[in-house]
Coordinates of C-alpha atoms in Angstrom, one line a residue:
Chain Z
M282 CA 88.1 101.6 84.4
K283 CA 91.8 102.1 84.0
K284 CA 94.0 100.3 86.5
Y285 CA 97.2 101.7 88.0
M286 CA 100.2 100.4 89.8
L287 CA 101.3 103.1 92.3
D288 CA 103.9 103.5 95.0
M289 CA 101.9 105.2 97.8
K290 CA 103.1 106.8 101.0
V291 CA 101.5 106.1 104.4
T292 CA 100.4 109.4 106.0
E293 CA 98.7 107.9 109.1
S294 CA 98.7 104.5 110.7
K295 CA 96.6 103.9 113.8
D296 CA 95.0 101.1 115.7
L297 CA 91.2 101.1 115.7
H298 CA 91.4 98.3 118.3
T299 CA 93.7 95.4 119.0
N300 CA 92.9 93.6 115.8
Y301 CA 92.3 96.3 113.3
R302 CA 94.5 99.1 111.9
L303 CA 93.6 102.0 109.7
L304 CA 96.2 103.1 107.1
K305 CA 95.8 106.3 105.3
I306 CA 98.0 106.5 102.2
T307 CA 98.6 109.1 99.5
S308 CA 100.2 109.5 96.1
D309 CA 102.1 112.3 94.4
K310 CA 99.5 112.2 91.7
T311 CA 95.7 112.7 92.1
L312 CA 94.3 109.4 93.2
P313 CA 92.5 107.4 90.4
E314 CA 88.7 107.5 90.3
A315 CA 87.3 104.5 92.2
L316 CA 83.9 103.1 92.9
P317 CA 82.6 102.1 96.3
G318 CA 83.1 98.4 96.7
Q319 CA 86.3 98.3 94.6
F320 CA 89.5 97.0 96.2
V321 CA 93.3 97.4 95.9
Q322 CA 96.0 94.7 95.8
V323 CA 98.8 95.5 98.2
L324 CA 102.4 94.3 97.8
V325 CA 103.5 93.3 101.3
D326 CA 107.1 93.9 102.2
H327 CA 109.0 92.4 105.2
S328 CA 106.9 89.3 105.4
P329 CA 108.9 86.3 104.1
T330 CA 105.8 84.0 104.2
T331 CA 103.7 86.4 102.1
F332 CA 104.2 85.9 98.4
L333 CA 101.0 87.2 96.9
R334 CA 99.5 90.6 97.1
R335 CA 96.7 91.1 99.6
P336 CA 93.3 92.3 98.4
I337 CA 92.0 95.1 100.7
S338 CA 88.7 97.0 100.3
I339 CA 88.7 100.7 99.7
N340 CA 87.5 102.0 103.1
Y341 CA 87.3 105.6 102.1
I342 CA 88.7 108.1 99.6
D343 CA 89.3 111.6 100.9
K344 CA 89.5 113.7 97.7
K345 CA 90.5 116.9 99.5
S346 CA 93.5 115.4 101.2
N347 CA 94.2 112.9 98.3
E348 CA 94.1 110.1 100.8
L349 CA 93.0 106.5 100.4
W350 CA 92.0 104.7 103.6
L351 CA 92.6 101.0 104.1
L352 CA 91.1 99.1 107.1
I353 CA 93.4 96.2 107.9
Q354 CA 92.2 93.2 109.9
K355 CA 95.1 91.3 111.3
V356 CA 94.4 87.8 110.1
G357 CA 97.7 86.3 109.0
D358 CA 101.3 87.2 108.4
G359 CA 100.6 89.5 105.4
T360 CA 98.0 91.6 107.1
R361 CA 100.0 91.7 110.3
A362 CA 103.1 92.9 108.4
M363 CA 100.9 95.6 106.7
A364 CA 99.7 96.7 110.2
T365 CA 103.3 97.6 111.1
Y366 CA 103.5 100.2 108.3
K367 CA 104.3 103.6 109.8
S368 CA 103.7 107.1 108.5
G369 CA 106.3 107.8 105.8
D370 CA 106.6 104.2 104.6
Y371 CA 105.8 103.3 101.0
M372 CA 103.6 100.6 99.7
N373 CA 103.0 99.4 96.2
L374 CA 99.3 99.0 95.1
L375 CA 97.3 97.9 92.1
L376 CA 94.0 99.9 91.9
P377 CA 91.2 100.2 91.5
L378 CA 90.1 96.6 91.1
G379 CA 86.7 94.8 90.9
N380 CA 83.2 96.1 90.0
G381 CA 81.8 98.0 93.0
F382 CA 78.3 98.4 94.4
T383 CA 75.3 99.6 92.3
V384 CA 74.4 103.2 93.0
P385 CA 70.7 103.3 92.3
N386 CA 69.5 105.6 89.5
R387 CA 66.1 106.7 90.8
N388 CA 65.8 108.1 94.2
E389 CA 65.2 104.9 96.2
E390 CA 64.2 106.2 99.6
S391 CA 65.6 103.7 102.0
L392 CA 69.0 102.1 101.5
L393 CA 70.5 99.9 104.3
L394 CA 74.2 99.2 104.5
I395 CA 74.9 96.2 106.7
G396 CA 78.4 95.4 107.9
G397 CA 80.1 93.0 110.3
G398 CA 83.8 93.1 111.4
A399 CA 86.2 94.2 108.7
G400 CA 83.2 94.0 106.3
T401 CA 82.2 97.4 107.4
A402 CA 85.2 98.8 105.6
P403 CA 83.8 99.3 102.0
L404 CA 80.5 100.6 103.4
L405 CA 82.0 103.8 104.6
F406 CA 83.0 104.8 101.1
L407 CA 79.7 103.5 99.8
G408 CA 77.8 105.6 102.3
A409 CA 79.8 108.7 101.5
C410 CA 79.1 108.2 97.7
L411 CA 75.4 107.6 98.3
K412 CA 75.1 110.7 100.4
E413 CA 76.9 112.8 97.8
K414 CA 74.3 111.6 95.2
G415 CA 71.5 112.7 97.5
F416 CA 70.5 109.5 99.1
K417 CA 70.1 109.1 102.9
P418 CA 71.7 105.8 103.6
A419 CA 71.3 104.0 107.0
F420 CA 74.0 101.8 108.4
L421 CA 73.5 98.7 110.5
V422 CA 76.7 97.4 112.0
G423 CA 77.1 94.2 114.0
A424 CA 79.9 93.1 116.3
R425 CA 80.6 90.8 119.2
S426 CA 81.1 93.6 121.6
E427 CA 81.3 97.4 121.8
K428 CA 85.1 97.3 121.5
D429 CA 84.8 95.6 118.1
L430 CA 82.8 98.4 116.6
M431 CA 84.8 100.8 114.4
Q432 CA 84.5 104.1 112.7
L433 CA 81.1 104.9 114.1
D434 CA 81.8 108.6 114.1
D435 CA 82.8 108.4 110.4
F436 CA 79.6 106.5 109.5
Q437 CA 77.5 109.1 111.4
Q438 CA 78.6 111.8 109.0
F439 CA 76.8 110.0 106.1
G440 CA 73.6 108.6 107.7
T441 CA 71.9 107.1 110.7
V442 CA 73.8 104.3 112.4
Y443 CA 72.2 101.3 114.0
A444 CA 74.2 98.7 115.9
T445 CA 73.9 95.3 117.4
T446 CA 76.4 93.5 119.6
E447 CA 76.2 89.9 120.6
D448 CA 76.8 90.8 124.3
G449 CA 74.6 93.8 124.3
S450 CA 77.4 96.2 125.3
Y451 CA 76.3 98.7 122.5
G452 CA 73.2 99.1 120.5
E453 CA 70.7 96.2 120.6
K454 CA 71.7 92.8 121.8
G455 CA 71.8 90.1 119.1
Y456 CA 72.5 89.9 115.4
V457 CA 71.9 92.4 112.6
T458 CA 69.0 90.5 111.3
N459 CA 67.1 90.8 114.6
H460 CA 67.5 94.6 114.9
S461 CA 64.2 96.5 115.5
V462 CA 64.9 98.8 112.5
W463 CA 63.6 96.1 110.2
A464 CA 60.1 96.4 111.8
G465 CA 59.9 100.2 111.3
V466 CA 61.3 100.7 107.8
Q467 CA 60.6 99.0 104.5
F468 CA 64.0 99.1 102.7
N469 CA 64.3 99.2 98.9
R470 CA 67.9 98.0 98.7
I471 CA 70.4 96.4 101.0
Y472 CA 74.2 96.3 100.7
T473 CA 76.1 93.9 102.9
C474 CA 79.7 92.9 103.6
G475 CA 81.0 90.8 106.4
P476 CA 81.3 87.2 107.6
K477 CA 79.6 84.8 105.2
P478 CA 77.0 83.5 107.8
M479 CA 75.9 87.1 108.4
M480 CA 75.7 87.9 104.7
Q481 CA 73.7 84.7 104.1
A482 CA 71.3 85.6 106.9
V483 CA 70.9 89.1 105.3
A484 CA 70.5 87.6 101.8
R485 CA 67.8 85.2 103.2
Y486 CA 65.9 88.1 104.7
A487 CA 66.2 90.2 101.5
S488 CA 65.2 87.3 99.3
A489 CA 62.1 86.4 101.4
N490 CA 61.1 90.1 101.4
K491 CA 61.9 90.8 97.8
I492 CA 64.4 93.5 98.6
A493 CA 67.3 94.1 96.1
C494 CA 70.5 92.9 97.8
E495 CA 74.2 93.1 97.0
V496 CA 76.9 91.2 98.9
S497 CA 80.6 91.7 98.7
L498 CA 82.6 88.5 98.7
E499 CA 86.2 87.9 99.8
N500 CA 87.3 84.7 98.1
T501 CA 91.0 84.1 98.3
M502 CA 92.8 85.6 95.3
A503 CA 96.1 85.5 93.5
C504 CA 96.2 88.1 90.7
G505 CA 93.2 90.3 91.4
M506 CA 92.6 91.1 87.8
G507 CA 91.0 88.1 86.1
A508 CA 94.0 86.3 84.9
C509 CA 94.5 83.3 87.2
L510 CA 90.9 82.2 87.7
C511 CA 91.6 81.2 91.3
C512 CA 89.0 83.3 93.2
V513 CA 85.9 81.9 91.4
E514 CA 82.4 81.9 92.8
K515 CA 79.8 79.6 91.4
T516 CA 77.0 81.7 90.0
I517 CA 74.0 81.1 87.8
D518 CA 76.4 81.9 84.9
G519 CA 78.9 79.3 86.1
H520 CA 82.3 80.0 87.7
V521 CA 83.1 83.7 87.5
C522 CA 86.1 85.6 89.0
V523 CA 85.3 87.5 92.2
C524 CA 88.1 89.9 91.4
T525 CA 86.6 91.1 88.1
E526 CA 82.9 90.1 88.0
G527 CA 82.7 90.9 91.8
P528 CA 83.6 91.4 94.6
V529 CA 80.0 92.7 94.6
F530 CA 77.3 90.4 93.5
N531 CA 73.5 90.7 93.4
I532 CA 72.2 87.8 95.4
D533 CA 70.1 86.7 92.5
K534 CA 73.3 85.8 90.7
L535 CA 74.6 83.5 93.4
T536 CA 73.9 79.9 94.0
W537 CA 73.8 80.1 97.8
Q538 CA 71.4 77.8 99.5
I539 CA 69.5 80.4 101.5
Chain I
M192 CA 121.5 97.7 72.3
A193 CA 121.8 94.0 71.7
D194 CA 119.9 92.1 69.1
L195 CA 117.1 90.5 71.1
N196 CA 115.5 88.5 68.3
V197 CA 115.3 84.7 68.8
N198 CA 113.7 82.0 66.7
I199 CA 111.4 79.2 67.7
G200 CA 111.3 77.1 64.5
S201 CA 110.2 79.4 61.8
I202 CA 108.8 82.0 64.2
Q203 CA 110.9 85.0 64.9
L204 CA 110.3 86.6 68.3
K205 CA 111.3 90.2 68.8
N206 CA 112.7 89.2 72.2
P207 CA 112.8 85.9 74.2
V208 CA 110.4 87.1 76.9
M209 CA 106.9 85.6 76.7
T210 CA 104.1 85.2 79.3
A211 CA 103.0 81.8 80.4
S212 CA 99.6 80.2 79.9
G213 CA 97.1 80.7 82.7
T214 CA 99.0 83.6 84.2
F215 CA 98.3 86.3 81.7
G216 CA 94.7 85.7 80.6
Y217 CA 94.4 86.8 77.0
G218 CA 96.8 89.7 77.4
T219 CA 94.0 92.2 77.6
E220 CA 93.9 91.9 81.4
Y221 CA 97.4 93.5 81.5
T222 CA 97.2 96.4 79.0
D223 CA 96.8 99.0 81.7
F224 CA 100.1 98.1 83.2
M225 CA 102.3 97.5 80.1
D226 CA 102.5 97.6 76.4
I227 CA 101.9 93.9 75.7
N228 CA 103.1 94.4 72.1
S229 CA 106.6 94.7 73.5
L230 CA 106.5 91.0 74.4
G231 CA 108.1 88.2 72.4
G232 CA 104.9 86.4 72.7
I233 CA 101.8 85.6 74.8
F234 CA 100.7 82.1 75.6
V235 CA 97.0 82.4 76.3
K236 CA 94.9 80.4 78.7
G237 CA 94.6 76.7 78.3
T238 CA 91.9 75.9 75.7
T239 CA 89.9 72.7 75.3
I240 CA 87.5 71.8 72.5
E241 CA 84.6 71.7 75.0
P242 CA 83.8 74.5 77.5
R243 CA 85.0 73.5 81.0
E244 CA 83.9 74.8 84.4
G245 CA 87.1 73.9 86.1
N246 CA 87.4 72.6 89.6
P247 CA 85.3 73.9 92.6
Y248 CA 86.6 76.7 94.8
P249 CA 88.9 76.8 96.7
R250 CA 91.5 76.5 94.0
M251 CA 94.5 78.3 95.3
A252 CA 96.9 78.1 98.3
E253 CA 99.7 80.4 98.9
T254 CA 103.1 78.9 99.9
M255 CA 106.5 80.2 100.7
A256 CA 107.7 82.0 97.6
G257 CA 105.0 80.4 95.5
M258 CA 101.4 79.2 95.2
L259 CA 99.4 76.0 94.4
N260 CA 96.6 76.2 92.0
A261 CA 93.9 73.7 91.0
V262 CA 92.0 75.7 88.4
G263 CA 91.5 72.7 86.2
L264 CA 91.5 74.3 82.7
Q265 CA 88.4 76.5 83.1
N266 CA 87.8 77.9 79.7
K267 CA 84.8 78.6 77.4
G268 CA 86.0 76.2 74.7
A269 CA 87.7 76.5 71.3
D270 CA 84.7 77.7 69.5
Y271 CA 84.2 80.6 71.9
F272 CA 87.9 81.4 71.6
A273 CA 87.8 81.4 67.9
D274 CA 84.5 83.5 67.6
K275 CA 84.8 85.9 70.5
I276 CA 88.3 86.2 71.8
Y277 CA 90.5 85.7 68.7
P278 CA 89.1 88.7 66.8
A279 CA 89.9 90.9 69.7
I280 CA 93.5 89.8 70.2
K281 CA 94.6 88.7 66.7
D282 CA 96.1 92.0 65.7
Y283 CA 98.4 92.5 68.7
K284 CA 101.9 93.1 67.4
T285 CA 103.2 90.1 69.2
H286 CA 102.8 86.3 68.8
I287 CA 99.7 84.9 70.3
I288 CA 100.2 81.2 71.0
V289 CA 97.3 79.0 72.2
N290 CA 97.8 76.5 74.9
V291 CA 95.8 73.4 73.8
S292 CA 94.6 70.7 76.2
G293 CA 92.3 67.7 76.0
S294 CA 90.9 64.7 77.8
S295 CA 91.6 62.2 75.0
I296 CA 93.7 62.0 71.9
E297 CA 90.6 62.9 69.9
S298 CA 89.9 66.0 71.9
Y299 CA 93.5 67.2 71.5
I300 CA 93.2 66.6 67.7
E301 CA 89.9 68.4 67.4
C302 CA 91.1 71.4 69.4
A303 CA 94.4 71.7 67.5
E304 CA 92.5 71.5 64.2
K305 CA 90.2 74.3 65.3
I306 CA 93.1 76.5 66.3
A307 CA 95.0 75.7 63.1
G308 CA 92.3 77.5 61.2
L309 CA 93.0 80.8 62.9
E310 CA 95.4 82.5 60.6
Q311 CA 97.2 84.8 63.1
I312 CA 98.0 82.1 65.6
P313 CA 101.4 80.9 64.5
A314 CA 101.8 78.1 67.0
I315 CA 100.1 76.0 69.7
E316 CA 101.6 74.8 73.0
L317 CA 100.3 71.3 73.6
N318 CA 99.6 70.9 77.3
I319 CA 100.3 67.4 78.2
S320 CA 101.2 68.4 81.7
C321 CA 98.2 69.9 83.5
P322 CA 98.1 68.2 87.0
N323 CA 94.6 69.4 87.8
V324 CA 92.3 67.4 85.5
K325 CA 91.1 63.9 86.1
K326 CA 91.3 62.7 82.5
G327 CA 94.0 63.5 80.0
G328 CA 96.3 66.4 80.8
M329 CA 99.3 65.2 82.7
A330 CA 98.4 61.6 82.1
F331 CA 99.8 61.9 78.6
G332 CA 102.9 63.8 79.7
V333 CA 104.3 61.4 82.3
T334 CA 105.2 58.5 80.0
C335 CA 107.3 58.5 76.8
A336 CA 104.7 56.4 75.1
G337 CA 101.8 58.6 76.1
A338 CA 103.6 61.8 75.1
A339 CA 104.7 60.3 71.8
E340 CA 101.2 59.2 71.0
V341 CA 99.5 62.5 71.5
V342 CA 102.3 64.5 69.8
R343 CA 102.2 62.1 66.8
A344 CA 98.5 62.4 66.5
V345 CA 98.4 66.2 66.7
R346 CA 101.4 66.6 64.4
K347 CA 99.3 65.0 61.6
V348 CA 96.7 67.6 61.8
Y349 CA 98.6 70.7 62.9
P350 CA 100.9 72.2 60.2
K351 CA 102.3 75.2 62.1
I352 CA 104.7 75.4 65.0
L353 CA 104.0 72.7 67.6
I354 CA 105.4 73.4 71.0
V355 CA 104.9 70.7 73.7
K356 CA 104.7 71.7 77.3
L357 CA 106.3 69.2 79.6
S358 CA 105.5 68.0 83.1
P359 CA 108.2 68.0 85.8
N360 CA 106.4 65.2 87.6
V361 CA 108.5 62.6 85.9
T362 CA 111.6 60.6 86.6
D363 CA 113.5 61.8 83.6
I364 CA 112.2 64.8 81.7
A365 CA 114.9 64.5 79.0
E366 CA 113.5 61.1 77.9
I367 CA 110.0 62.6 77.5
A368 CA 111.5 65.5 75.6
K369 CA 113.3 63.1 73.2
A370 CA 110.0 61.2 72.7
V371 CA 108.1 64.4 71.7
E372 CA 111.0 65.6 69.5
G373 CA 111.0 62.2 67.8
N374 CA 107.4 62.5 67.0
G375 CA 107.4 65.9 65.4
A376 CA 107.5 68.6 68.0
D377 CA 109.1 71.8 66.9
A378 CA 110.0 73.0 70.4
V379 CA 109.4 72.1 74.0
S380 CA 108.4 74.4 76.9
L381 CA 109.1 73.4 80.5
I382 CA 108.2 73.2 83.2
N383 CA 104.6 73.0 84.0
T384 CA 103.6 73.0 87.7
L385 CA 104.9 70.5 90.2
L386 CA 102.3 68.4 91.9
G387 CA 101.9 69.6 95.5
M388 CA 99.5 69.8 98.4
A389 CA 98.4 72.2 101.2
I390 CA 96.8 71.3 104.5
D391 CA 95.1 73.6 107.0
A392 CA 96.3 72.6 110.4
E393 CA 93.5 74.5 112.1
T394 CA 90.7 72.7 110.4
R395 CA 92.7 69.5 109.6
K396 CA 91.4 69.7 106.0
P397 CA 93.0 70.1 102.6
V398 CA 93.1 73.7 101.4
L399 CA 92.3 72.9 97.8
S400 CA 89.0 71.3 96.7
T401 CA 91.0 68.8 94.7
I402 CA 93.4 68.0 97.6
T403 CA 96.5 68.3 95.4
G404 CA 97.4 71.1 93.0
G405 CA 100.2 72.5 90.9
L406 CA 103.0 74.4 92.6
S407 CA 104.5 77.5 90.8
G408 CA 106.5 80.6 91.6
P409 CA 110.1 81.3 92.6
C410 CA 110.2 78.3 94.9
I411 CA 110.3 75.9 91.8
K412 CA 113.0 77.8 89.9
P413 CA 115.9 75.6 90.8
V414 CA 114.0 72.5 89.7
A415 CA 113.0 74.1 86.5
L416 CA 116.5 75.3 85.8
R417 CA 117.9 71.8 86.3
M418 CA 115.3 70.3 84.0
V419 CA 115.9 72.9 81.2
W420 CA 119.6 72.1 81.4
Q421 CA 119.0 68.4 81.2
T422 CA 116.5 68.8 78.3
Y423 CA 118.8 71.2 76.4
K424 CA 121.5 68.5 76.4
A425 CA 119.2 65.8 75.2
V426 CA 117.3 67.5 72.3
K427 CA 118.1 69.6 69.2
I428 CA 114.8 71.5 69.1
P429 CA 114.5 74.8 70.9
V430 CA 113.7 74.7 74.6
I431 CA 111.5 77.4 76.1
G432 CA 112.2 77.7 79.8
L433 CA 109.8 78.6 82.5
G434 CA 109.3 78.0 86.2
G435 CA 109.6 80.7 88.8
I436 CA 111.1 83.4 86.7
S437 CA 110.7 86.7 88.5
N438 CA 113.5 89.0 87.2
W439 CA 116.0 89.4 84.4
K440 CA 118.7 87.5 86.3
D441 CA 116.4 84.4 86.4
A442 CA 115.8 84.8 82.6
V443 CA 119.6 85.0 82.0
E444 CA 120.1 81.8 84.0
F445 CA 117.4 79.9 82.1
M446 CA 119.1 80.9 78.8
L447 CA 122.5 80.0 80.0
A448 CA 121.1 76.6 81.0
G449 CA 119.9 76.2 77.4
A450 CA 116.6 78.0 76.9
T451 CA 116.1 79.8 73.6
A452 CA 113.3 81.8 75.1
I453 CA 111.5 82.0 78.4
Q454 CA 108.1 82.5 79.8
V455 CA 107.1 84.5 82.8
G456 CA 104.3 83.0 84.8
T457 CA 103.2 83.4 88.4
Y458 CA 105.2 86.5 88.9
N459 CA 102.8 88.4 86.6
F460 CA 100.5 88.3 89.6
I461 CA 103.0 90.1 91.9
D462 CA 104.3 92.6 89.3
P463 CA 102.1 92.9 86.3
A464 CA 104.8 94.8 84.4
V465 CA 107.6 92.4 85.3
S466 CA 108.1 91.0 81.8
I467 CA 108.9 94.5 80.4
K468 CA 111.5 94.9 83.1
I469 CA 113.0 91.5 82.2
I470 CA 113.3 92.5 78.5
E471 CA 115.2 95.7 79.6
G472 CA 117.3 93.7 82.0
L473 CA 118.3 91.2 79.3
N474 CA 119.4 93.9 77.0
E475 CA 121.5 95.6 79.7
Y476 CA 123.1 92.3 80.6
C477 CA 124.0 91.7 76.9
D478 CA 125.5 95.1 76.6
R479 CA 127.4 94.8 79.9
F480 CA 129.1 91.5 78.8
G481 CA 129.4 92.3 75.1
F482 CA 126.9 89.8 73.7
K483 CA 125.8 91.2 70.4
S484 CA 122.8 89.0 70.3
V485 CA 120.7 87.6 73.2
S486 CA 120.7 84.2 71.4
E487 CA 124.4 83.9 72.3
L488 CA 123.3 83.3 75.8
T489 CA 121.5 80.0 75.0
G490 CA 123.5 77.2 76.5
A491 CA 126.5 79.4 77.3
L492 CA 126.8 77.9 80.7
E493 CA 130.5 77.6 81.5
I494 CA 131.3 74.4 83.3

């Protein structure tokens, strides 16, 4: 897929809760085609400690309004600076980068998209694309507490949403792997993105139950396009760049001890 | 429009702007962002005779105005390069130069011989300065005797242009440059990364799997500039300057300090089209000050 470097304008910037901000950005030109699971590299201005671009998942692409959504979790100086961007500000992006999730060919009945924290971000665009192709995806989102759950209304447009919270304030109490939906439905394919322990728990379940499973990794990156070889993950094929061979990997490729 | 041609030995570059090894892949990674044929040259990823997996993740730590890396020469080996990569890149209309590394004199020789057989590779850059491998690499580049030995050995088997990439992790880089010049190097390139370290205060652990790594980016530019100047005064062979170059002004400064040509490294990660902007900026600079040829800048520092 052809990659672009674009100056894009922020059209909306809003807090989803204290630690997360949603940026909607647009371009004079029609946004490039992108696959769900791909990411962008953002050049961060006004943060002297931030030298490298920041890789951010594509949260959603609204073709009608020509807007790209980025869900920013405020982790360090770079993401905090990004969260201060206001409507009308410009940001420079490289996009689209990485490989994206596999959209099944045949009509697999039950697809489950499991997200935790900022890891829910790429699943919104994935859910939208799956629905457009005629699938009926289900979402399972996990968080510490109700206030940490984001974009539930958006997810509901594209499929059924199940939720778990560690404190039981929303959905079922516990972790995503304990949710009662597992007992009722035999899933054909699982997609997951979120904290590594969560993804590993999901991968363990998928592996034990012989369910196809893809995870999206977020190894620290420099270039984002396969030049620097910094973001490597150890796979059955040796070290590969997460930025070009990933960020999405089938769990069969990984060497996780699960 | 100034004449941007410069010469490194018998190789004529269409302009002095090249991309540094390990920051530009094999060039193909950047074709969406720029016309790579406009470059003076491309130094491709460090290549060793045997395939190397490199160091474990994590391999990178961001710093103020720079980054540390500990990639450790991950590459698929010289045979893979010759069979699979070379055919795809050999017809680029720019000079493709292979960065050659090794863990022993014999492995440097073997790799240089293999690359010498590739017709459209006019030069190699002998990497005696990688700080991220346990054996070889920088070990050769930090003493005059070690540098001389490996250059002498490779010179015997490599008939084309031999560029030697120097380490800044030495007391006197000019002495090392003289040693490699005396043993047959056609040019030197400097600097490779500075040995550095990053610690995570929260976890009280090193950030890199190797504990130490190589520092690059704008933060090392003043050190690199100083070393280029010192080396330029000490040797007669061309000096290729690199270390933190991020715009045309940096490139001009390196040339004034004595560089015949320059390489853009880490900044390719920030702006993948930066080298094209540097070529344009150099041309405008020459026009503005009435330099008919960019080569007039080399060593034109007024003291």
